[in-house]
CSV table of C-alpha atoms in Angstrom, one decimal:
chain,number,residue,atom,x,y,z
A,1,UNK,CA,13.6,66.0,-63.6
A,2,UNK,CA,15.6,64.0,-66.5
A,3,UNK,CA,16.6,65.4,-69.9
A,4,UNK,CA,15.2,62.8,-72.2
A,5,UNK,CA,17.8,61.2,-75.3
A,6,UNK,CA,16.9,61.3,-78.9
A,7,UNK,CA,15.4,57.9,-79.1
A,8,UNK,CA,13.0,58.5,-76.1
A,9,UNK,CA,11.0,61.0,-77.6
A,10,UNK,CA,10.8,62.2,-81.3
A,11,UNK,CA,8.6,64.9,-83.3
A,12,UNK,CA,7.5,62.7,-86.5
A,13,UNK,CA,6.4,59.3,-87.7
A,14,UNK,CA,9.5,59.4,-89.7
A,15,UNK,CA,11.6,59.8,-87.9
A,16,UNK,CA,10.3,56.9,-85.3
A,17,UNK,CA,10.6,54.7,-88.4
A,18,UNK,CA,13.8,55.7,-88.7
A,19,UNK,CA,14.9,54.5,-85.5
A,20,UNK,CA,16.0,50.7,-84.1
A,21,UNK,CA,14.1,50.6,-81.8
A,22,UNK,CA,10.2,52.3,-80.8
A,23,UNK,CA,10.5,55.6,-79.2
A,24,UNK,CA,8.6,56.4,-76.0
A,25,UNK,CA,6.7,59.4,-77.5
A,26,UNK,CA,5.8,60.5,-80.8
A,27,UNK,CA,5.0,64.5,-80.4
A,28,UNK,CA,3.3,65.2,-83.6
A,29,UNK,CA,1.0,62.1,-82.9
A,30,UNK,CA,0.1,63.3,-79.3
A,31,UNK,CA,0.1,66.3,-80.6
A,32,UNK,CA,-3.3,65.6,-83.1
A,33,UNK,CA,-4.9,63.3,-80.0
A,34,UNK,CA,-4.6,66.1,-77.5
A,35,UNK,CA,-5.8,68.6,-79.8
A,36,UNK,CA,-8.8,66.1,-80.3
A,37,UNK,CA,-10.2,66.6,-76.8
A,38,UNK,CA,-9.3,70.2,-76.4
A,39,UNK,CA,-6.4,70.1,-74.0
A,40,UNK,CA,-4.2,73.0,-74.2
A,41,UNK,CA,-2.8,73.9,-78.3
A,42,UNK,CA,0.8,74.6,-79.4
A,43,UNK,CA,3.4,72.6,-78.8
A,44,UNK,CA,5.0,70.2,-76.8
A,45,UNK,CA,7.9,69.7,-75.2
A,46,UNK,CA,8.4,66.8,-72.7
A,47,UNK,CA,10.9,65.7,-70.2
A,48,UNK,CA,11.5,61.9,-68.2
A,49,UNK,CA,10.3,62.4,-63.9
A,50,UNK,CA,12.5,60.7,-61.6
A,51,UNK,CA,12.4,58.5,-59.4
A,52,UNK,CA,11.1,54.6,-59.9
A,53,UNK,CA,12.2,51.7,-62.5
A,54,UNK,CA,9.0,50.6,-63.9
A,55,UNK,CA,5.8,52.3,-65.9
A,56,UNK,CA,7.6,55.7,-68.0
A,57,UNK,CA,6.5,58.8,-66.6
A,58,UNK,CA,6.4,61.9,-68.0
A,59,UNK,CA,6.2,66.0,-67.5
A,60,UNK,CA,4.3,67.1,-70.4
A,61,UNK,CA,4.1,70.7,-71.2
A,62,UNK,CA,2.6,73.0,-73.9
A,63,UNK,CA,-0.1,77.0,-74.0
A,64,UNK,CA,-2.8,75.7,-71.4
A,65,UNK,CA,-1.6,72.1,-70.8
A,66,UNK,CA,0.8,71.2,-67.4
A,67,UNK,CA,0.1,67.3,-66.7
A,68,UNK,CA,1.2,64.0,-66.1
A,69,UNK,CA,2.1,60.9,-69.0
A,70,UNK,CA,2.3,57.6,-68.1
A,71,UNK,CA,2.5,54.4,-70.3
A,72,UNK,CA,4.6,51.2,-70.1
A,73,UNK,CA,8.0,50.5,-71.3
A,74,UNK,CA,9.4,49.3,-73.8
A,75,UNK,CA,8.5,45.8,-74.5
A,76,UNK,CA,8.7,42.7,-74.3
A,77,UNK,CA,6.9,42.7,-70.8
A,78,UNK,CA,5.6,40.0,-68.5
A,79,UNK,CA,1.8,39.0,-69.2
A,80,UNK,CA,-0.7,41.5,-67.2
A,81,UNK,CA,2.7,43.8,-66.2
A,82,UNK,CA,2.2,47.4,-66.8
A,83,UNK,CA,-1.4,47.8,-66.8
A,84,UNK,CA,-1.6,51.3,-66.9
A,85,UNK,CA,-5.3,51.6,-68.1
A,86,UNK,CA,-6.3,49.4,-64.4
A,87,UNK,CA,-4.5,51.7,-62.3
A,88,UNK,CA,-5.7,55.1,-64.5
A,89,UNK,CA,-9.6,52.7,-63.1
A,90,UNK,CA,-8.1,52.7,-58.8
A,91,UNK,CA,-7.1,56.5,-59.1
A,92,UNK,CA,-10.3,57.8,-60.3
A,93,UNK,CA,-11.8,54.9,-57.4
A,94,UNK,CA,-9.9,56.9,-55.3
A,95,UNK,CA,-10.9,60.2,-56.3
A,96,UNK,CA,-14.2,61.2,-53.1
A,97,UNK,CA,-11.7,59.1,-50.7
A,98,UNK,CA,-9.4,59.8,-48.1
A,99,UNK,CA,-6.4,58.8,-50.1
A,100,UNK,CA,-4.9,61.3,-51.5
A,101,UNK,CA,-3.8,61.0,-55.3
A,102,UNK,CA,-3.6,62.7,-58.6
A,103,UNK,CA,-6.9,63.3,-60.5
A,104,UNK,CA,-7.0,61.2,-64.0
A,105,UNK,CA,-7.6,63.4,-67.4
A,106,UNK,CA,-8.0,61.1,-69.7
A,107,UNK,CA,-7.0,58.0,-70.6
A,108,UNK,CA,-5.9,56.3,-74.4
A,109,UNK,CA,-6.6,52.9,-74.2
A,110,UNK,CA,-5.5,52.2,-77.9
A,111,UNK,CA,-1.6,51.4,-79.3
A,112,UNK,CA,-1.9,53.9,-82.6
A,113,UNK,CA,-0.9,56.8,-80.6
A,114,UNK,CA,2.0,56.4,-79.2
A,115,UNK,CA,2.6,52.7,-79.4
A,116,UNK,CA,1.0,51.5,-75.8
A,117,UNK,CA,-2.3,52.1,-74.1
A,118,UNK,CA,-1.0,55.7,-71.9
A,119,UNK,CA,-2.6,57.6,-69.3
A,120,UNK,CA,-2.9,61.3,-68.5
A,121,UNK,CA,-3.1,62.9,-64.8
A,122,UNK,CA,-2.7,66.1,-63.1
A,123,UNK,CA,0.6,67.1,-62.5
A,124,UNK,CA,0.8,67.9,-58.2
A,125,UNK,CA,4.4,69.6,-57.4
A,126,UNK,CA,5.8,69.1,-54.3
A,127,UNK,CA,9.3,66.7,-52.7
A,128,UNK,CA,9.8,63.2,-53.6
A,129,UNK,CA,12.0,62.3,-50.7
A,130,UNK,CA,14.5,59.2,-52.6
A,131,UNK,CA,18.2,59.7,-52.7
A,132,UNK,CA,18.3,63.3,-51.1
A,133,UNK,CA,16.2,65.0,-49.1
A,134,UNK,CA,14.7,69.3,-49.9
A,135,UNK,CA,16.2,72.1,-48.2
A,136,UNK,CA,11.8,72.5,-47.2
A,137,UNK,CA,13.1,68.9,-45.1
A,138,UNK,CA,16.0,70.3,-43.3
A,139,UNK,CA,14.6,71.0,-39.4
A,140,UNK,CA,14.7,67.2,-38.0
A,141,UNK,CA,11.4,67.8,-37.1
A,142,UNK,CA,10.2,67.6,-40.5
A,143,UNK,CA,11.3,64.8,-41.1
A,144,UNK,CA,9.4,63.2,-38.4
A,145,UNK,CA,6.5,64.6,-39.5
A,146,UNK,CA,6.6,63.4,-42.8
A,147,UNK,CA,7.4,59.9,-42.1
A,148,UNK,CA,4.2,60.4,-40.0
A,149,UNK,CA,2.2,61.7,-42.3
A,150,UNK,CA,3.6,58.7,-45.0
A,151,UNK,CA,1.9,55.7,-42.5
A,152,UNK,CA,-0.9,58.2,-41.7
A,153,UNK,CA,-1.8,58.2,-45.4
A,154,UNK,CA,-0.9,53.9,-45.8
A,155,UNK,CA,-3.5,53.4,-42.1
A,156,UNK,CA,-6.5,55.5,-44.5
A,157,UNK,CA,-5.6,53.2,-47.9
A,158,UNK,CA,-6.5,50.1,-45.9
A,159,UNK,CA,-8.9,52.0,-44.6
A,160,UNK,CA,-10.7,52.6,-48.4
A,161,UNK,CA,-14.4,50.9,-48.6
A,162,UNK,CA,-14.0,49.0,-51.3
A,163,UNK,CA,-17.9,49.2,-52.3
A,164,UNK,CA,-18.7,52.3,-51.9
A,165,UNK,CA,-15.2,53.5,-54.7
A,166,UNK,CA,-16.2,51.1,-56.6
A,167,UNK,CA,-12.8,48.8,-56.3
A,168,UNK,CA,-14.8,45.8,-55.8
A,169,UNK,CA,-13.0,44.1,-59.4
A,170,UNK,CA,-9.7,44.9,-58.4
A,171,UNK,CA,-9.3,41.1,-57.0
A,172,UNK,CA,-11.8,38.6,-54.2
A,173,UNK,CA,-11.3,37.9,-50.9
A,174,UNK,CA,-9.3,35.2,-49.4
A,175,UNK,CA,-5.6,33.8,-51.0
A,176,UNK,CA,-4.3,36.6,-51.3
A,177,UNK,CA,-1.0,35.3,-50.1
A,178,UNK,CA,-1.1,32.2,-52.0
A,179,UNK,CA,-1.9,33.7,-55.5
A,180,UNK,CA,1.2,35.6,-54.2
A,181,UNK,CA,3.5,32.6,-53.9
A,182,UNK,CA,2.0,31.4,-57.2
A,183,UNK,CA,2.1,34.1,-59.1
A,184,UNK,CA,5.6,35.0,-58.4
A,185,UNK,CA,6.6,31.8,-58.4
A,186,UNK,CA,5.6,31.6,-61.9
A,187,UNK,CA,7.3,34.8,-62.8
A,188,UNK,CA,10.6,33.9,-61.3
A,189,UNK,CA,10.4,31.1,-63.5
A,190,UNK,CA,10.0,33.0,-66.6
A,191,UNK,CA,12.4,35.4,-65.9
A,192,UNK,CA,14.5,34.4,-64.7
A,193,UNK,CA,18.6,34.6,-66.7
A,194,UNK,CA,20.2,31.9,-64.1
A,195,UNK,CA,19.8,29.3,-61.3
A,196,UNK,CA,20.0,32.1,-57.9
A,197,UNK,CA,20.0,29.3,-54.7
A,198,UNK,CA,19.1,32.2,-52.5
A,199,UNK,CA,15.5,32.8,-54.3
A,200,UNK,CA,15.2,28.8,-54.1
A,201,UNK,CA,15.8,28.7,-50.1
A,202,UNK,CA,13.7,32.1,-49.7
A,203,UNK,CA,10.5,30.6,-51.7
A,204,UNK,CA,10.7,27.0,-50.2
A,205,UNK,CA,11.1,29.5,-46.3
A,206,UNK,CA,7.4,30.9,-48.0
A,207,UNK,CA,6.3,28.6,-48.3
A,208,UNK,CA,6.2,26.5,-45.3
A,209,UNK,CA,6.0,29.9,-42.5
A,210,UNK,CA,2.7,31.1,-44.5
A,211,UNK,CA,0.6,32.5,-42.4
A,212,UNK,CA,-2.7,31.4,-42.0
A,213,UNK,CA,-4.8,34.2,-40.6
A,214,UNK,CA,-5.3,37.6,-42.0
A,215,UNK,CA,-7.3,40.6,-43.5
A,216,UNK,CA,-8.4,41.2,-47.0
A,217,UNK,CA,-8.3,45.9,-47.7
A,218,UNK,CA,-7.1,48.5,-50.7
A,219,UNK,CA,-3.2,47.6,-50.8
A,220,UNK,CA,-1.3,50.2,-53.0
A,221,UNK,CA,1.4,47.4,-53.5
A,222,UNK,CA,4.7,50.1,-54.0
A,223,UNK,CA,4.1,51.5,-50.8
A,224,UNK,CA,7.5,53.5,-49.6
A,225,UNK,CA,8.6,57.1,-48.9
A,226,UNK,CA,9.3,57.4,-52.9
A,227,UNK,CA,6.4,57.1,-53.5
A,228,UNK,CA,4.8,60.3,-51.8
A,229,UNK,CA,4.5,63.5,-53.0
A,230,UNK,CA,4.8,65.6,-50.4
A,231,UNK,CA,3.2,69.3,-50.3
A,232,UNK,CA,6.6,71.6,-50.7
A,233,UNK,CA,5.4,74.2,-47.7
A,234,UNK,CA,5.1,73.0,-44.0
A,235,UNK,CA,3.7,71.7,-41.9
A,236,UNK,CA,4.8,68.2,-43.9
A,237,UNK,CA,1.7,66.2,-45.0
A,238,UNK,CA,1.2,63.8,-48.8
A,239,UNK,CA,-0.2,65.3,-51.3
A,240,UNK,CA,-0.4,62.8,-53.9
A,241,UNK,CA,0.8,58.7,-53.2
A,242,UNK,CA,1.2,58.0,-56.8
A,243,UNK,CA,2.7,54.3,-58.7
A,244,UNK,CA,-0.8,51.8,-58.5
A,245,UNK,CA,-0.1,49.9,-60.4
A,246,UNK,CA,0.2,46.7,-58.6
A,247,UNK,CA,-2.7,48.1,-55.9
A,248,UNK,CA,-5.3,44.9,-55.4
A,249,UNK,CA,-7.3,43.2,-53.2
A,250,UNK,CA,-4.9,41.8,-49.8
A,251,UNK,CA,-3.0,41.7,-46.9
A,252,UNK,CA,-2.8,45.4,-45.8
A,253,UNK,CA,1.0,44.1,-43.5
A,254,UNK,CA,1.9,43.3,-47.2
A,255,UNK,CA,1.9,46.9,-48.0
A,256,UNK,CA,4.1,47.2,-44.4
A,257,UNK,CA,6.0,44.5,-45.4
A,258,UNK,CA,7.4,46.5,-48.6
A,259,UNK,CA,7.9,49.6,-46.3
A,260,UNK,CA,10.5,47.6,-43.5
A,261,UNK,CA,11.7,46.3,-46.7
A,262,UNK,CA,12.9,49.1,-48.4
A,263,UNK,CA,13.5,51.3,-45.3
A,264,UNK,CA,16.9,52.6,-44.0
A,265,UNK,CA,17.1,52.7,-40.4
A,266,UNK,CA,18.6,55.2,-38.4
A,267,UNK,CA,22.6,54.2,-38.1
A,268,UNK,CA,22.4,52.4,-41.2
A,269,UNK,CA,25.9,52.2,-42.5
A,270,UNK,CA,25.2,49.5,-45.4
A,271,UNK,CA,22.0,50.3,-47.7
A,272,UNK,CA,21.3,47.8,-50.0
A,273,UNK,CA,20.3,48.6,-54.1
A,274,UNK,CA,16.6,48.5,-52.7
A,275,UNK,CA,16.4,51.3,-50.2
A,276,UNK,CA,15.5,53.5,-52.6
A,277,UNK,CA,14.9,56.3,-50.0
A,278,UNK,CA,18.5,56.2,-47.9
A,279,UNK,CA,17.2,59.5,-46.8
A,280,UNK,CA,15.5,58.0,-43.7
A,281,UNK,CA,18.7,57.0,-41.7
A,282,UNK,CA,19.2,60.8,-40.9
A,283,UNK,CA,18.6,62.3,-37.8
A,284,UNK,CA,15.4,63.8,-37.0
A,285,UNK,CA,13.4,60.1,-39.0
A,286,UNK,CA,11.5,58.3,-36.6
A,287,UNK,CA,12.8,54.9,-36.5
A,288,UNK,CA,11.1,51.8,-38.3
A,289,UNK,CA,9.9,50.3,-35.5
A,290,UNK,CA,9.1,53.3,-34.2
A,291,UNK,CA,6.6,53.7,-37.7
A,292,UNK,CA,5.2,50.0,-37.1
A,293,UNK,CA,4.1,50.9,-34.0
A,294,UNK,CA,2.2,53.8,-35.2
A,295,UNK,CA,0.8,52.0,-37.5
A,296,UNK,CA,-0.6,49.3,-35.5
A,297,UNK,CA,-1.9,52.3,-32.8
A,298,UNK,CA,-3.7,54.0,-36.0
A,299,UNK,CA,-5.3,50.8,-37.6
A,300,UNK,CA,-5.4,49.1,-35.0
A,301,UNK,CA,-3.8,46.0,-36.6
A,302,UNK,CA,-1.5,43.7,-34.7
A,303,UNK,CA,2.2,43.6,-37.5
A,304,UNK,CA,3.5,40.7,-34.9
A,305,UNK,CA,4.3,38.4,-38.3
A,306,UNK,CA,5.7,41.5,-40.1
A,307,UNK,CA,9.4,39.6,-40.7
A,308,UNK,CA,6.9,37.2,-43.2
A,309,UNK,CA,5.4,40.1,-44.9
A,310,UNK,CA,9.2,42.0,-45.2
A,311,UNK,CA,10.5,38.4,-46.1
A,312,UNK,CA,7.9,38.4,-49.3
A,313,UNK,CA,8.3,42.0,-50.3
A,314,UNK,CA,11.9,41.2,-50.6
A,315,UNK,CA,11.3,38.1,-52.8
A,316,UNK,CA,8.7,39.3,-55.2
A,317,UNK,CA,10.9,42.6,-55.7
A,318,UNK,CA,13.8,40.7,-56.8
A,319,UNK,CA,11.6,38.8,-59.3
A,320,UNK,CA,10.5,42.5,-60.0
A,321,UNK,CA,14.0,43.3,-61.1
A,322,UNK,CA,15.0,40.2,-62.5
A,323,UNK,CA,12.6,40.8,-65.0
A,324,UNK,CA,14.2,44.3,-65.7
A,325,UNK,CA,17.1,42.7,-65.3
A,326,UNK,CA,16.9,40.2,-68.6
A,327,UNK,CA,15.7,43.2,-70.3
A,328,UNK,CA,18.6,45.3,-70.4
A,329,UNK,CA,20.6,42.0,-71.3
A,330,UNK,CA,18.1,41.9,-74.7
A,331,UNK,CA,18.9,45.7,-75.0
A,332,UNK,CA,14.9,46.5,-74.4
A,333,UNK,CA,15.1,48.4,-71.3
A,334,UNK,CA,14.2,52.3,-70.6
A,335,UNK,CA,16.6,52.1,-66.9
A,336,UNK,CA,20.2,52.8,-67.1
A,337,UNK,CA,20.6,50.6,-63.3
A,338,UNK,CA,18.5,48.2,-64.8
A,339,UNK,CA,22.2,46.1,-65.4
A,340,UNK,CA,23.1,46.4,-62.6
A,341,UNK,CA,20.2,45.0,-60.9
A,342,UNK,CA,22.6,41.1,-61.4
A,343,UNK,CA,23.9,41.1,-57.7
A,344,UNK,CA,21.2,43.6,-56.8
A,345,UNK,CA,18.4,39.8,-56.8
A,346,UNK,CA,21.1,38.6,-54.5
A,347,UNK,CA,21.3,41.0,-52.1
A,348,UNK,CA,17.3,40.9,-51.8
A,349,UNK,CA,17.3,37.5,-51.8
A,350,UNK,CA,19.9,37.3,-49.0
A,351,UNK,CA,18.1,40.2,-47.1
A,352,UNK,CA,14.3,38.0,-47.5
A,353,UNK,CA,16.5,35.3,-45.4
A,354,UNK,CA,18.0,38.3,-42.6
A,355,UNK,CA,14.4,38.9,-41.9
A,356,UNK,CA,13.1,35.3,-41.8
A,357,UNK,CA,16.0,34.8,-39.1
């Protein structure tokens, strides 16, 4: 777990008022809110959980309580982004499905407590596969099982009965891809800090090759290996799928395209900035093509148009990355990597163009 600096978490409102920027958590305010709900007792400890470059995720501990707190980063924020309350509604809907998710404990929709809405959810201990490989997955057979378990979880996401789970409010069927192009094109115009020729070319090619025939299911929106918590004991299995901020009703191949864009394949030596789980290049992990084949077999869905969806994922991620870069330039980012996103945007756009070729 990452430590928090003196501007992230403070004890009192007076300490917060003396800072040049608002803290993420004022402990006395959070303690009071928890006391009103009978959630533990006594002083709090906060530590930042690793991974992710979007919403703030912290482990909150006090006697009788160990929970995860999720809140948006510091403003300014793009309209509609970082909607923690919406994410909590999705997780509540999934609690009775086959998709493993952390249980929502409580939600605060008011900004009065921490300066932003926040959610408390169950802390799910386990293994996260990102830049390093946990020793529990050193056996190569466990690595293969972990990747296969993730794909099987993604299949279960796309098989959720939307009506039975109470998730029909998430979106409307049809026109998902058109809406994505329209939305992210607008976001790019708002967030961009400069002209990027590769981004212009990629958007043009995406519009020209837009698939016309697709299904509508629940989609995760950030389907990468690093957003799964794996059980600490064998056999490898997904204990919880997390980070549902981007969940919606849409084309299931959009999730598969995102996974493909973020995957580091076996034997690949150059790992772009966006490849957030480089461990998958190690011996034992299946290749991307093997994972896609398993998805097609388990879901009964063809992935013939996957290169277009991979390019879409690169383009959307570049738009997000540019927004984070813009916030870093203005001094408002909580992400220490955000200033490096300048080159990452260009790299992602080129990856998208390569996928289409």
